[in-house]
Amino acid sequence: MLKRFLTYAALLLVVLAGFSACSSEGDGPVEERRYDFVTYLGYADGVAKWLYIGPEDSGQTEMLAQMDEPEKIKPGQRVLLSYTAPDAAHRIKVYGYNYGNVASDSLRVNVKPVDQYPKHPIKLGAIWRTGDYINLRCEVEYTGKTRALYMMADRETLDRDTIDVHLIHDLISAEDTYFWRTCYGSFYVGAAYGRKNCRAIRVHLEDLTYPTVKTYDFGIKK
């Protein structure tokens, strides 16, 4: 119960922080802004398509935004999108998108024993599931150099009803760290959920915020 409470309490904080209102004069119309992980689907005829996936198994919505073509992101990439609530035709207005500090990757499988992979600690803000994605908000130590941040399934558990998945955070060759900065991740784990016996994924991580909580379980409807 403690793990579930901490997970959803942290998620609630990030959701609340993502909402803001804007008004030109203070008395004018107020637009609701949302801030979510979405999948970029592509661009055609002046319209960008984005896929919103709701919490757990609550479904998904394809959203349309008339805008300039997004730069430096590719179809299938996960980004943090700031936008208005969709209208009846699923049209939205995009205020901006963040991809620079978002790790967007698919679940990997280990090729050597799990304990041989570096797991430098993070400071967890929130971890939650939307459909076939497990999302992460955390802080990591800034080094000014390339790092690795991905999720890896333990090969030995692939045929079990609960698959063990490890958050691998590797500072690689960095020797000096300077400060903690916010980092996001959205990892596709559909291949694991699609396995015949899988009913849940158990995420293992090294966390300084809740050091006694080592795992988070995410079930899925079959």
XYZ file of N, CA, C and O in Angstrom, residues 57 105-110 129 131-134 151-166 187-203 218-222:
200
model
N -5.203 1.384 -18.316
C -5.790 0.842 -19.546
C -7.009 1.657 -19.987
O -7.973 1.106 -20.509
N 12.507 5.139 -25.433
C 13.172 3.906 -25.839
C 12.226 2.734 -25.629
O 11.219 2.840 -24.938
N 12.584 1.598 -26.237
C 11.848 0.350 -26.027
C 12.587 -0.521 -25.019
O 13.806 -0.390 -24.830
N 11.849 -1.391 -24.375
C 12.419 -2.293 -23.381
C 13.511 -3.162 -23.995
O 13.344 -3.725 -25.073
N 14.633 -3.248 -23.309
C 15.743 -4.076 -23.763
C 15.802 -5.353 -22.922
O 15.116 -5.468 -21.910
N 16.638 -6.300 -23.331
C 16.828 -7.555 -22.598
C 18.318 -7.725 -22.343
O 19.146 -7.437 -23.224
N 18.672 -8.162 -21.151
C 20.082 -8.265 -20.784
C 20.823 -9.323 -21.594
O 20.264 -10.352 -21.971
N 2.102 4.100 -15.309
C 1.892 3.411 -16.586
C 0.760 4.046 -17.365
O -0.288 4.380 -16.802
N -1.030 2.680 -20.802
C -1.051 1.650 -21.837
C 0.200 0.799 -21.791
O 0.539 0.215 -20.764
N 0.932 0.729 -22.919
C 2.141 -0.079 -23.011
C 3.407 0.713 -22.706
O 4.512 0.300 -23.083
N 3.261 1.842 -22.046
C 4.419 2.664 -21.681
C 4.518 2.799 -20.165
O 3.510 2.987 -19.475
N 5.725 2.720 -19.659
C 5.999 3.080 -18.276
C 6.763 4.393 -18.307
O 7.787 4.523 -18.984
N 15.251 0.945 -19.702
C 14.698 -0.156 -18.925
C 15.068 -1.477 -19.585
O 15.007 -1.598 -20.819
N 15.431 -2.432 -18.765
C 15.927 -3.717 -19.257
C 15.231 -4.866 -18.531
O 15.177 -4.904 -17.305
N 14.672 -5.778 -19.310
C 14.012 -6.953 -18.733
C 15.041 -8.025 -18.404
O 16.006 -8.235 -19.154
N 14.842 -8.695 -17.293
C 15.688 -9.818 -16.911
C 15.257 -11.038 -17.718
O 14.144 -11.536 -17.569
N 16.144 -11.520 -18.549
C 15.837 -12.632 -19.451
C 15.282 -13.845 -18.712
O 14.400 -14.553 -19.222
N 15.757 -14.088 -17.520
C 15.349 -15.272 -16.772
C 13.893 -15.212 -16.315
O 13.329 -16.219 -15.908
N 13.281 -14.032 -16.380
C 11.897 -13.892 -15.902
C 10.894 -13.712 -17.029
O 9.703 -13.503 -16.767
N 11.335 -13.800 -18.284
C 10.461 -13.483 -19.412
C 9.250 -14.403 -19.530
O 8.229 -14.003 -20.085
N 9.340 -15.617 -19.030
C 8.221 -16.557 -19.143
C 7.381 -16.635 -17.877
O 6.485 -17.476 -17.779
N 7.656 -15.762 -16.919
C 6.890 -15.757 -15.676
C 5.675 -14.829 -15.798
O 5.569 -14.043 -16.731
N 4.778 -14.921 -14.823
C 3.619 -14.035 -14.855
C 3.987 -12.611 -14.467
O 3.295 -11.658 -14.823
N 5.098 -12.441 -13.730
C 5.626 -11.120 -13.413
C 7.047 -11.030 -13.951
O 7.918 -11.796 -13.548
N 7.267 -10.102 -14.877
C 8.587 -9.937 -15.490
C 9.348 -8.845 -14.744
O 8.833 -7.745 -14.535
N 10.562 -9.176 -14.328
C 11.412 -8.206 -13.651
C 12.070 -7.284 -14.676
O 12.701 -7.741 -15.632
N 11.929 -5.986 -14.448
C 12.504 -4.965 -15.330
C 13.340 -4.021 -14.464
O 12.894 -3.594 -13.400
N 14.529 -3.709 -14.925
C 15.446 -2.872 -14.157
C 15.673 -1.541 -14.860
O 15.896 -1.501 -16.076
N 9.070 4.630 -21.633
C 9.646 3.409 -22.186
C 8.545 2.448 -22.648
O 7.641 2.101 -21.874
N 8.646 2.017 -23.894
C 7.672 1.089 -24.452
C 7.964 -0.324 -23.942
O 9.054 -0.862 -24.151
N 6.986 -0.932 -23.266
C 7.157 -2.265 -22.690
C 6.110 -3.232 -23.227
O 5.857 -4.285 -22.631
N 5.498 -2.896 -24.367
C 4.429 -3.724 -24.928
C 4.864 -5.125 -25.280
O 4.062 -6.071 -25.213
N 6.135 -5.301 -25.662
C 6.615 -6.641 -26.011
C 6.580 -7.568 -24.801
O 6.319 -8.771 -24.933
N 6.834 -7.017 -23.617
C 6.775 -7.824 -22.394
C 5.327 -8.136 -22.030
O 4.973 -9.287 -21.746
N 4.468 -7.115 -22.058
C 3.062 -7.342 -21.744
C 2.411 -8.295 -22.743
O 1.436 -8.979 -22.423
N 2.928 -8.349 -23.957
C 2.352 -9.213 -24.977
C 2.721 -10.672 -24.840
O 2.155 -11.524 -25.539
N 3.637 -11.007 -23.955
C 4.012 -12.403 -23.769
C 2.871 -13.180 -23.107
O 2.119 -12.639 -22.293
N 2.749 -14.429 -23.452
C 1.591 -15.246 -23.081
C 1.325 -15.246 -21.585
O 0.171 -15.113 -21.147
N 2.349 -15.419 -20.773
C 2.151 -15.586 -19.335
C 2.164 -14.287 -18.546
O 1.832 -14.272 -17.360
N 2.560 -13.192 -19.178
C 2.780 -11.951 -18.429
C 1.472 -11.348 -17.931
O 0.530 -11.137 -18.700
N 1.451 -11.046 -16.649
C 0.325 -10.348 -16.041
C 0.762 -9.038 -15.396
O -0.074 -8.198 -15.062
N 2.075 -8.876 -15.182
C 2.575 -7.665 -14.532
C 4.054 -7.489 -14.824
O 4.765 -8.446 -15.168
N 4.489 -6.244 -14.696
C 5.907 -5.902 -14.773
C 6.314 -5.320 -13.423
O 5.605 -4.482 -12.856
N 7.438 -5.788 -12.916
C 7.972 -5.280 -11.637
C 9.225 -4.482 -11.943
O 10.233 -5.033 -12.393
N 9.170 -3.180 -11.720
C 10.295 -2.298 -12.018
C 11.186 -2.162 -10.791
O 10.723 -1.789 -9.711
N 3.340 -3.070 -11.966
C 2.350 -2.531 -12.887
C 1.670 -3.678 -13.612
O 2.243 -4.313 -14.502
N 0.417 -3.968 -13.202
C -0.353 -5.024 -13.842
C -0.999 -4.516 -15.116
O -1.051 -3.315 -15.391
N -1.531 -5.446 -15.903
C -2.200 -5.082 -17.141
C -3.383 -6.030 -17.351
O -3.347 -7.209 -16.949
N -4.451 -5.499 -17.958
C -5.601 -6.325 -18.269
C -5.287 -7.217 -19.467
O -4.663 -6.778 -20.415
N -5.744 -8.453 -19.425
C -5.536 -9.403 -20.533
C -6.901 -9.826 -21.087
O -7.856 -9.988 -20.337
